[in-house]
Short mmCIF file of C-alpha atoms and ligand atoms in Angstrom, two decimals:
data_model
loop_
_atom_site.label_atom_id
_atom_site.label_comp_id
_atom_site.label_asym_id
_atom_site.label_seq_id
_atom_site.Cartn_x
_atom_site.Cartn_y
_atom_site.Cartn_z
CA MET V 1 -9.62 -33.52 -5.16
CA ARG V 2 -11.81 -31.36 -2.86
CA THR V 3 -10.77 -30.93 0.69
CA LEU V 4 -13.05 -29.62 3.52
CA ILE V 5 -11.38 -27.50 6.45
CA SER V 6 -14.05 -27.31 8.99
CA ASN V 7 -14.83 -25.83 12.06
CA GLY V 8 -11.79 -23.51 12.42
CA ILE V 9 -11.42 -19.73 12.81
CA VAL V 10 -10.68 -18.32 9.42
CA VAL V 11 -8.40 -15.37 10.18
CA ASN V 12 -7.92 -12.61 7.25
CA ALA V 13 -6.01 -9.13 7.79
CA ASP V 14 -9.54 -7.90 7.73
CA GLY V 15 -11.51 -10.25 9.95
CA SER V 16 -12.12 -13.11 11.72
CA CYS V 17 -14.92 -15.63 11.76
CA ARG V 18 -15.74 -19.33 12.45
CA ALA V 19 -16.00 -20.91 8.95
CA ASP V 20 -15.53 -23.96 6.84
CA VAL V 21 -13.24 -23.62 3.73
CA LEU V 22 -13.61 -25.64 0.64
CA VAL V 23 -10.51 -26.08 -1.50
CA GLU V 24 -10.95 -27.78 -5.03
CA GLY V 25 -7.60 -28.59 -6.60
CA GLU V 26 -5.10 -25.82 -6.07
CA THR V 27 -7.82 -23.11 -5.23
CA ILE V 28 -10.09 -21.87 -2.51
CA VAL V 29 -13.90 -22.27 -3.84
CA ALA V 30 -15.59 -21.36 -0.95
CA VAL V 31 -15.63 -19.87 2.74
CA GLY V 32 -18.92 -20.80 4.45
CA LEU V 33 -19.94 -19.44 7.84
CA ALA V 34 -20.24 -22.04 10.25
CA GLU V 35 -22.44 -19.57 12.32
CA ALA V 36 -23.73 -16.32 10.73
CA ALA V 37 -21.98 -13.73 12.93
CA THR V 38 -23.75 -10.63 11.80
CA PRO V 39 -26.89 -10.18 10.17
CA ALA V 40 -25.50 -9.50 6.81
CA GLN V 41 -23.44 -12.61 6.50
CA GLN V 42 -24.82 -15.66 4.85
CA PRO V 43 -25.14 -18.97 6.84
CA LEU V 44 -23.12 -22.09 6.37
CA GLN V 45 -22.76 -23.60 2.94
CA VAL V 46 -24.12 -26.80 3.07
CA LEU V 47 -22.07 -29.71 1.45
CA ALA V 48 -23.75 -32.98 0.44
CA PRO V 49 -22.10 -36.03 2.17
CA GLY V 50 -19.46 -37.53 0.05
CA ALA V 51 -18.96 -34.21 -1.82
CA VAL V 52 -15.45 -33.94 -0.56
CA ASP V 53 -12.50 -36.19 -0.91
CA ARG V 54 -11.12 -35.08 2.47
CA VAL V 55 -11.95 -33.32 5.74
CA ILE V 56 -9.57 -31.80 8.18
CA ASP V 57 -11.10 -30.77 11.17
CA ALA V 58 -9.93 -27.53 12.38
CA ARG V 59 -11.65 -27.21 15.60
CA GLY V 60 -10.09 -24.94 17.91
CA ARG V 61 -7.44 -23.73 15.47
CA LEU V 62 -6.79 -20.99 13.35
CA VAL V 63 -7.09 -21.09 9.56
CA ILE V 64 -4.69 -18.43 8.11
CA PRO V 65 -3.32 -17.91 4.66
CA GLY V 66 0.12 -19.20 4.24
CA GLY V 67 2.83 -17.27 5.21
CA ILE V 68 4.70 -15.27 2.76
CA ASP V 69 8.70 -14.28 3.26
CA PRO V 70 9.66 -11.40 1.20
CA HIS V 71 13.26 -12.05 2.19
CA THR V 72 15.29 -14.57 2.13
CA HIS V 73 18.73 -16.10 0.92
CA MET V 74 18.97 -19.31 0.10
CA GLU V 75 22.42 -20.21 -1.15
CA LEU V 76 23.73 -16.81 -1.51
CA PRO V 77 27.57 -16.46 -1.81
CA VAL V 78 28.87 -14.34 1.11
CA ALA V 79 32.45 -13.85 2.12
CA GLY V 80 34.08 -16.60 0.53
CA THR V 81 31.37 -19.15 1.55
CA VAL V 82 27.70 -19.79 0.74
CA SER V 83 24.45 -19.58 2.80
CA ARG V 84 23.63 -22.96 4.23
CA ASP V 85 19.95 -23.51 3.15
CA THR V 86 19.52 -24.74 -0.54
CA PHE V 87 16.60 -23.86 -2.01
CA GLU V 88 15.16 -27.42 -1.21
CA THR V 89 16.05 -27.49 2.34
CA GLY V 90 15.34 -23.72 2.98
CA THR V 91 11.90 -24.03 1.42
CA ARG V 92 11.27 -27.38 3.30
CA ALA V 93 12.12 -25.57 6.60
CA ALA V 94 9.94 -22.52 5.76
CA ALA V 95 6.88 -25.01 5.15
CA PHE V 96 7.46 -26.35 8.83
CA GLY V 97 7.01 -23.02 10.06
CA GLY V 98 3.96 -22.24 8.00
CA THR V 99 5.45 -20.12 5.12
CA THR V 100 4.15 -21.18 1.93
CA THR V 101 6.02 -18.37 -0.57
CA ILE V 102 9.32 -16.99 -0.20
CA ILE V 103 11.04 -14.23 -2.30
CA ASP V 104 14.38 -14.72 -2.73
CA PHE V 105 17.15 -12.35 -3.75
CA ALA V 106 19.07 -12.87 -7.29
CA GLY V 107 22.50 -11.03 -7.09
CA GLN V 108 24.16 -9.32 -10.27
CA THR V 109 27.92 -9.58 -10.42
CA ARG V 110 29.20 -6.16 -10.74
CA GLY V 111 29.98 -5.10 -14.48
CA ARG V 112 27.83 -8.14 -15.70
CA PRO V 113 24.14 -8.32 -16.91
CA LEU V 114 21.12 -8.58 -14.46
CA ARG V 115 20.02 -11.34 -16.45
CA GLU V 116 23.27 -13.69 -15.76
CA GLY V 117 22.54 -13.48 -12.18
CA LEU V 118 18.60 -13.92 -12.29
CA GLU V 119 19.89 -17.02 -14.82
CA THR V 120 21.95 -18.66 -12.12
CA TRP V 121 19.16 -18.15 -9.15
CA MET V 122 16.65 -19.13 -11.45
CA ALA V 123 18.83 -22.61 -12.00
CA ARG V 124 19.41 -23.01 -8.29
CA ALA V 125 15.52 -22.80 -7.48
CA GLU V 126 14.13 -24.78 -10.57
CA GLY V 127 12.64 -28.25 -9.66
CA ARG V 128 13.65 -27.91 -5.84
CA CYS V 129 11.46 -25.90 -3.91
CA ALA V 130 8.80 -27.14 -1.69
CA ILE V 131 6.61 -23.95 -2.15
CA ASP V 132 6.01 -21.08 -4.40
CA TYR V 133 8.87 -18.66 -4.85
CA GLY V 134 9.59 -15.55 -6.74
CA PHE V 135 12.93 -12.93 -6.98
CA HIS V 136 13.92 -9.68 -6.11
CA MET V 137 16.99 -8.70 -8.30
CA MET V 138 19.88 -7.00 -6.33
CA VAL V 139 21.41 -4.31 -8.46
CA ASN V 140 25.01 -3.60 -7.98
CA ASP V 141 25.83 -1.07 -10.65
CA VAL V 142 23.26 1.01 -12.12
CA SER V 143 23.99 1.78 -15.69
CA ASP V 144 22.29 2.43 -18.97
CA ALA V 145 22.08 -1.36 -19.59
CA THR V 146 20.85 -2.54 -16.10
CA LEU V 147 18.19 0.02 -16.07
CA ALA V 148 17.13 -1.06 -19.45
CA GLU V 149 17.12 -4.64 -18.02
CA MET V 150 15.01 -3.64 -15.13
CA ASP V 151 12.08 -2.59 -17.54
CA THR V 152 12.18 -6.24 -19.21
CA PHE V 153 12.45 -7.42 -15.63
CA VAL V 154 9.30 -5.79 -14.61
CA ALA V 155 7.74 -7.00 -17.55
CA GLU V 156 8.53 -10.65 -16.64
CA GLY V 157 7.12 -10.64 -12.99
CA ILE V 158 10.71 -9.63 -11.35
CA THR V 159 9.36 -6.33 -10.03
CA THR V 160 11.44 -5.43 -7.28
CA PHE V 161 15.17 -4.16 -7.34
CA LYS V 162 17.46 -3.84 -4.07
CA LEU V 163 19.91 -1.56 -4.07
CA PHE V 164 22.43 -0.73 -1.26
CA THR V 165 24.05 2.51 0.86
CA ALA V 166 26.22 -0.41 2.50
CA TYR V 167 29.02 -2.39 1.32
CA PRO V 168 31.31 0.11 -0.65
CA GLY V 169 33.04 -1.19 -3.66
CA VAL V 170 30.87 -4.21 -3.67
CA GLN V 171 27.23 -3.40 -3.67
CA LEU V 172 27.03 0.42 -2.49
CA SER V 173 25.33 2.85 -4.92
CA ASP V 174 25.78 6.29 -4.69
CA ASP V 175 22.89 8.60 -4.48
CA GLY V 176 22.84 9.64 -7.81
CA ALA V 177 22.68 5.74 -9.04
CA ILE V 178 19.95 5.27 -6.44
CA LEU V 179 18.01 8.30 -7.98
CA ARG V 180 18.62 7.01 -11.38
CA ALA V 181 17.14 3.78 -10.51
CA MET V 182 14.13 5.38 -8.49
CA LEU V 183 13.45 7.52 -11.57
CA ARG V 184 13.17 4.34 -13.89
CA THR V 185 10.51 2.73 -11.59
CA ALA V 186 8.62 5.72 -11.83
CA ASP V 187 8.34 4.75 -15.80
CA ASN V 188 8.59 1.04 -14.92
CA GLY V 189 6.20 0.73 -12.29
CA GLY V 190 8.77 -1.33 -10.12
CA LEU V 191 9.90 -0.68 -6.58
CA ILE V 192 13.09 0.12 -5.33
CA LEU V 193 14.11 -2.17 -1.91
CA MET V 194 17.08 -0.47 0.17
CA HIS V 195 19.64 -1.81 2.62
CA ALA V 196 19.94 1.41 4.48
CA GLU V 197 23.16 1.55 6.40
CA ASN V 198 25.87 4.32 5.87
CA GLY V 199 28.41 1.59 4.61
CA VAL V 200 31.44 4.04 4.04
CA ALA V 201 31.13 5.49 7.88
CA ILE V 202 30.73 1.88 9.16
CA ASP V 203 33.97 0.59 7.40
CA VAL V 204 35.60 3.54 9.11
CA LEU V 205 34.44 2.46 12.43
CA ALA V 206 35.05 -0.97 12.12
CA ASN V 207 38.60 -0.60 10.72
CA ALA V 208 39.28 1.35 13.64
CA ASN V 209 37.96 -1.11 15.99
CA ALA V 210 39.78 -3.90 14.53
CA GLU V 211 43.02 -2.28 14.05
CA ALA V 212 42.92 -1.33 17.62
CA GLY V 213 42.40 -5.16 18.93
CA ARG V 214 38.62 -5.18 19.22
CA THR V 215 38.03 -7.91 17.19
CA ASP V 216 35.24 -9.77 18.84
CA PRO V 217 31.70 -10.16 17.29
CA TRP V 218 30.38 -7.33 19.85
CA TYR V 219 32.10 -4.62 17.79
CA HIS V 220 30.38 -5.45 14.49
CA GLY V 221 27.54 -4.36 16.55
CA LEU V 222 29.25 -1.16 17.81
CA SER V 223 30.85 -0.26 14.55
CA ARG V 224 27.15 -0.17 12.80
CA GLN V 225 25.48 2.47 15.16
CA PRO V 226 21.95 3.17 14.86
CA GLY V 227 22.34 6.47 13.95
CA LEU V 228 24.15 5.33 10.59
CA GLU V 229 20.83 3.27 9.98
CA ALA V 230 18.77 6.45 10.64
CA GLU V 231 20.99 8.82 8.50
CA CYS V 232 20.60 6.27 5.26
CA VAL V 233 16.93 5.77 5.80
CA HIS V 234 16.23 9.18 6.09
CA ARG V 235 18.52 9.93 2.62
CA VAL V 236 16.88 7.14 0.70
CA ILE V 237 13.11 8.59 1.68
CA ARG V 238 14.41 11.97 0.46
CA LEU V 239 15.56 10.46 -2.86
CA ALA V 240 12.35 8.69 -3.33
CA GLU V 241 10.47 11.83 -2.59
CA ALA V 242 12.46 13.51 -5.35
CA ALA V 243 11.75 10.80 -7.87
CA GLU V 244 7.98 10.83 -6.40
CA VAL V 245 8.12 7.10 -6.22
CA PRO V 246 7.39 4.55 -3.37
CA VAL V 247 10.75 3.06 -1.52
CA TYR V 248 10.86 -0.11 0.47
CA ILE V 249 13.22 -0.20 3.49
CA VAL V 250 14.44 -3.90 4.04
CA HIS V 251 15.23 -4.83 7.34
CA LEU V 252 15.01 -2.24 9.35
CA SER V 253 16.55 -2.91 12.98
CA SER V 254 16.08 0.50 15.18
CA ARG V 255 14.27 2.90 16.65
CA ASP V 256 16.36 5.59 15.03
CA ALA V 257 15.47 4.35 11.77
CA LEU V 258 11.92 3.84 12.47
CA GLU V 259 11.52 7.51 13.49
CA GLU V 260 12.85 8.60 10.12
CA VAL V 261 10.32 6.02 8.63
CA VAL V 262 7.47 7.85 10.89
CA ARG V 263 8.73 11.44 9.74
CA GLY V 264 8.79 10.65 6.20
CA ARG V 265 5.49 9.06 6.29
CA GLN V 266 3.84 12.16 7.96
CA ARG V 267 5.38 14.23 5.30
CA GLY V 268 3.41 12.28 2.77
CA ALA V 269 6.32 9.98 1.48
CA GLN V 270 5.55 6.71 0.02
CA VAL V 271 7.76 4.87 2.49
CA ILE V 272 7.19 1.30 3.31
CA ALA V 273 9.15 -0.58 5.83
CA GLU V 274 10.04 -4.06 6.73
CA THR V 275 11.72 -5.45 9.96
CA CYS V 276 12.70 -8.68 10.93
CA PRO V 277 11.96 -11.27 13.99
CA GLN V 278 15.63 -11.03 15.30
CA TYR V 279 15.13 -7.50 15.69
CA LEU V 280 11.85 -8.06 17.88
CA ALA V 281 13.50 -10.95 19.72
CA LEU V 282 17.17 -10.85 20.00
CA SER V 283 19.27 -7.81 21.08
CA ILE V 284 22.83 -6.58 21.14
CA ASP V 285 23.35 -8.51 24.43
CA ASP V 286 23.51 -11.98 22.23
CA LEU V 287 26.53 -10.32 20.85
CA GLY V 288 28.51 -10.39 23.60
CA ASN V 289 29.72 -13.66 25.23
CA GLY V 290 32.98 -14.14 23.13
CA PHE V 291 33.18 -15.39 19.92
CA GLU V 292 29.83 -17.17 20.53
CA GLY V 293 28.43 -13.66 19.28
CA ALA V 294 29.43 -14.75 15.79
CA LYS V 295 26.01 -16.65 15.65
CA PHE V 296 24.34 -13.23 15.88
CA VAL V 297 25.98 -11.26 13.37
CA CYS V 298 23.73 -9.82 10.57
CA SER V 299 23.83 -6.38 9.20
CA PRO V 300 22.13 -4.19 10.39
CA PRO V 301 23.13 -5.54 13.63
CA LEU V 302 21.00 -6.62 16.83
CA ARG V 303 20.30 -3.51 19.05
CA PRO V 304 19.76 -2.71 22.48
CA ARG V 305 16.68 -4.39 24.01
CA ASP V 306 15.18 -0.94 24.31
CA HIS V 307 14.54 -0.74 20.75
CA GLN V 308 12.09 -3.68 20.50
CA GLU V 309 9.35 -1.92 21.86
CA ALA V 310 9.37 0.53 19.27
CA LEU V 311 9.20 -1.91 16.73
CA TRP V 312 6.51 -3.68 17.99
CA GLN V 313 4.60 -0.32 18.32
CA GLY V 314 5.36 0.39 14.42
CA LEU V 315 4.23 -2.80 13.59
CA ALA V 316 0.91 -2.51 15.75
CA ASN V 317 0.33 1.03 14.22
CA ASP V 318 1.27 0.43 10.53
CA ASP V 319 4.63 2.53 10.82
CA LEU V 320 6.11 -0.97 9.78
CA GLN V 321 4.44 -3.00 7.15
CA VAL V 322 5.85 -6.31 6.78
CA VAL V 323 8.06 -8.95 8.60
CA GLY V 324 10.46 -10.91 6.39
CA THR V 325 13.41 -13.17 8.12
CA ASP V 326 16.31 -11.90 6.21
CA HIS V 327 16.75 -15.73 6.45
CA CYS V 328 20.86 -16.24 5.64
CA PRO V 329 22.02 -19.12 7.82
CA PHE V 330 25.59 -19.92 8.12
CA ASP V 331 27.01 -22.70 10.33
CA PHE V 332 29.05 -21.89 13.52
CA ALA V 333 31.55 -24.32 12.68
CA GLY V 334 33.29 -23.84 9.75
CA GLN V 335 31.33 -20.59 8.40
CA LYS V 336 30.74 -18.10 11.09
CA ASP V 337 34.44 -19.00 12.47
CA LEU V 338 35.89 -17.67 9.32
CA GLY V 339 35.62 -14.44 11.23
CA ARG V 340 37.52 -15.61 14.46
CA GLY V 341 40.01 -13.10 15.50
CA ASP V 342 38.51 -10.41 13.00
CA PHE V 343 34.78 -9.82 13.31
CA ARG V 344 34.68 -8.06 9.59
CA LYS V 345 35.29 -11.58 8.35
CA ILE V 346 32.17 -13.65 9.92
CA PRO V 347 29.73 -14.05 7.16
CA ASN V 348 26.74 -11.78 7.69
CA GLY V 349 23.32 -13.39 8.24
CA LEU V 350 21.22 -15.38 10.70
CA PRO V 351 18.79 -18.19 10.20
CA GLY V 352 15.05 -17.77 10.68
CA VAL V 353 12.74 -18.76 7.89
CA GLU V 354 11.12 -21.57 9.85
CA GLU V 355 10.53 -19.39 13.09
CA ARG V 356 9.03 -15.98 11.82
CA LEU V 357 5.38 -16.85 12.57
CA ASP V 358 5.93 -18.32 15.92
CA LEU V 359 8.14 -15.44 16.88
CA LEU V 360 5.51 -12.90 15.63
CA PHE V 361 2.81 -14.95 17.34
CA GLN V 362 4.50 -14.23 20.65
CA GLY V 363 3.23 -10.81 19.67
CA VAL V 364 -0.23 -11.62 19.72
CA VAL V 365 0.19 -13.67 22.91
CA GLN V 366 1.86 -10.76 24.72
CA GLY V 367 -0.70 -8.37 23.48
CA HIS V 368 1.22 -6.06 20.92
CA LEU V 369 -0.80 -7.32 17.90
CA SER V 370 -4.23 -8.69 16.95
CA VAL V 371 -4.23 -11.86 15.16
CA GLU V 372 -5.50 -10.28 12.30
CA ARG V 373 -2.64 -7.94 12.27
CA TRP V 374 -0.22 -10.81 12.48
CA VAL V 375 -1.71 -12.30 9.71
CA GLU V 376 -1.36 -8.91 7.60
CA ILE V 377 2.45 -8.50 8.39
CA CYS V 378 3.09 -12.26 8.13
CA SER V 379 1.35 -12.78 4.77
CA THR V 380 -1.41 -10.23 3.37
CA ALA V 381 0.66 -7.08 3.25
CA ALA V 382 3.80 -8.88 1.41
CA ALA V 383 1.21 -10.06 -1.10
CA ARG V 384 -0.16 -6.65 -1.75
CA ILE V 385 3.21 -4.92 -2.04
CA PHE V 386 5.00 -7.54 -3.78
CA GLY V 387 2.02 -7.94 -6.58
CA LEU V 388 0.87 -11.41 -5.31
CA GLY V 389 -2.32 -10.01 -3.94
CA ASP V 390 -4.56 -11.51 -6.51
CA THR V 391 -3.55 -15.08 -5.66
CA LYS V 392 -2.19 -15.29 -2.12
CA GLY V 393 -2.16 -13.57 1.45
CA VAL V 394 -6.12 -14.24 1.62
CA ILE V 395 -8.64 -16.98 2.56
CA ALA V 396 -11.45 -16.31 -0.03
CA PRO V 397 -12.71 -17.66 -3.08
CA GLY V 398 -10.53 -17.57 -6.06
CA TYR V 399 -7.18 -17.45 -4.16
CA ASP V 400 -4.49 -20.16 -3.87
CA ALA V 401 -4.99 -22.83 -1.49
CA ASP V 402 -1.79 -21.88 0.53
CA ILE V 403 -3.51 -22.33 4.13
CA VAL V 404 -1.86 -22.97 7.68
CA ILE V 405 -3.92 -24.63 10.16
CA TYR V 406 -2.61 -23.01 13.33
CA ASP V 407 -2.75 -24.09 16.85
CA PRO V 408 -2.55 -21.07 18.95
CA GLY V 409 -2.37 -22.86 22.27
CA ARG V 410 0.63 -25.20 21.25
CA ARG V 411 3.78 -24.74 23.05
CA HIS V 412 6.74 -25.82 21.84
CA VAL V 413 10.81 -25.31 22.11
CA LEU V 414 12.82 -23.75 19.43
CA SER V 415 16.43 -25.55 19.14
CA ALA V 416 18.80 -26.67 16.34
CA ALA V 417 17.96 -30.49 17.50
CA THR V 418 14.18 -30.16 16.07
CA HIS V 419 14.20 -27.35 13.57
CA HIS V 420 14.53 -28.18 9.94
CA MET V 421 17.21 -25.62 8.74
CA ALA V 422 20.28 -26.65 7.43
CA VAL V 423 22.27 -24.98 10.15
CA ASP V 424 24.19 -26.09 13.30
CA TYR V 425 22.63 -23.49 15.75
CA SER V 426 19.66 -21.95 16.78
CA CYS V 427 19.26 -18.23 17.70
CA TYR V 428 16.44 -19.04 19.90
CA GLU V 429 17.90 -22.25 21.53
CA GLY V 430 15.71 -23.45 24.35
CA ARG V 431 13.14 -20.58 24.00
CA GLU V 432 9.77 -21.86 24.64
CA VAL V 433 7.20 -20.28 22.33
CA GLN V 434 3.26 -20.32 21.95
CA GLY V 435 1.61 -21.41 18.82
CA GLY V 436 2.92 -23.44 15.95
CA SER V 437 2.04 -24.34 12.80
CA ASP V 438 -0.26 -28.09 12.60
CA VAL V 439 -0.95 -28.25 8.94
CA VAL V 440 0.65 -26.73 5.83
CA LEU V 441 -1.24 -26.66 2.34
CA SER V 442 0.43 -25.27 -0.75
CA ARG V 443 -1.57 -24.59 -3.70
CA GLY V 444 -4.06 -27.40 -2.32
CA GLN V 445 -1.59 -30.25 -1.48
CA ILE V 446 -0.82 -30.95 2.28
CA ILE V 447 2.88 -30.42 2.84
CA VAL V 448 3.26 -30.54 6.34
CA GLU V 449 0.97 -32.67 8.59
CA ASP V 450 1.78 -34.15 12.32
CA GLY V 451 5.31 -33.02 12.37
CA LYS V 452 5.90 -34.81 8.87
CA TYR V 453 6.93 -33.33 5.30
CA LEU V 454 4.41 -34.36 2.70
CA GLY V 455 5.76 -32.15 0.21
CA ARG V 456 8.46 -32.61 -2.75
CA PRO V 457 10.99 -30.64 -4.20
CA GLY V 458 9.75 -28.96 -7.20
CA ALA V 459 6.07 -28.59 -6.15
CA GLY V 460 6.87 -25.18 -5.33
CA HIS V 461 6.62 -22.99 -8.64
CA PHE V 462 8.32 -19.49 -9.75
CA ARG V 463 5.40 -17.00 -9.39
CA PRO V 464 5.88 -14.03 -11.57
CA ARG V 465 4.67 -10.61 -9.97
CA GLN V 466 2.85 -7.89 -11.05
CA ALA V 467 4.35 -4.42 -10.77
CA THR V 468 2.91 -2.44 -7.72
CA GLY V 469 5.27 0.82 -7.66
CA ALA V 470 2.62 3.09 -8.84
CA ARG V 471 -0.20 2.17 -6.63
CA LEU V 472 1.67 2.16 -3.03
CA PRO V 473 1.62 2.26 -0.31
O1 URP J 501 23.10 -9.78 7.71
C1 URP J 501 22.71 -9.88 6.57
N1 URP J 501 21.47 -9.18 6.44
N2 URP J 501 22.87 -10.75 5.64
C2 URP J 501 21.89 -10.88 4.42
C3 URP J 501 22.38 -9.85 3.38
C4 URP J 501 21.60 -8.96 3.24
O2 URP J 501 22.13 -7.80 3.36
O3 URP J 501 20.17 -8.70 3.60
ZN1 ZN J 502 20.69 -6.12 3.29
ZN1 ZN J 503 18.68 -9.68 3.15
#
């Protein structure tokens, strides 16, 4: 099967040009310039009539590498319930939003082998995903046994491990454990991902608020202060410097934490950081309005609006490298309301896997980002950092034909009534955005077109990833 995507503007992280893209089977085989934009470039590659089976006219639209969301939680057990999107519904929703690869998080039960957790998550995803996927491994206790398992995992393509300074007694690792895991990655080439919030201090504040009767979702935000995120970001960067390895900060939410990343990078620390659309497009104000605020409870929490400018700036100047969604959806009715009367019992997490590209494209519309930088933070950087850089994140011959034809002018309204995520509300209900994914190809197959899903569960494959720890950032 040969598909020609003609007349579009091909946007890669390193530049854009008018070009046709030829796909054969699952792979991009040629990118021919429609016009030679510079003398160094080759003119249009002429294809004989009938040489292709299908032509997609992308005139007036952008042709971009499919989005890579390196931070999702499908079917994640949290606080006695389970995040609503399955691998089937969540990857289908991702596809509608122009994302063609996710990296989800497999979980370890404390005291049990990592392998057991990985097998559980593999079984949940196998045969169900609409798009390609991989796994990070969450390590809840660092021991000689789990450290040895990490080596095996790296060899098998699960090359990244999330540790926590939050959630004491459940997921928190102390400094010694974090340093041991980091030192292990110095040998095996893996990469440590850190949830960096001071969970011990946060629990003191959260308990004090709840015991004083301050039980609304608003107090979730007030208890998890930006300084307690910044302190841990600083600490884990220092630990990574001691181990002489890179470290990746997940879901960075605040200006305070970003300042620590900037300071670390200025010292020469190998720190990479991810933020999420919700920290750019929502604020702590959304946590108000009584229990409605439960819809916006996630950790780290939403911050005062004036943090947003710093995060956009950080994305523009490469202090922040990646945007992942931390997609972890819970219905308002029946799940979020488990915490009515006690914000500590609200399952943490927001839906968002479908909206990432569009929300970030508002950064292009508003002048925060170039269109190339948008592609980089939504796709190319994650491919490079997470060991998919030889196959994904670029429109060029030899790469997977994970391609989105994106209309930069189409306006549409975000709403639970029209989204495809299996959750009963939208964090962005009624918000109009400019830009939308029109056609989505996953390894050469059209899986979304004209608002219709043409994919199938199981078409997405598990993709082992290369170890990149030794060559970052
Ligand atoms: O509130 C959040 N972020 N829930 C998902 C789990 C995590 O810590 O990433
Ligand atoms: Zn986390
Ligand atoms: Zn997460």
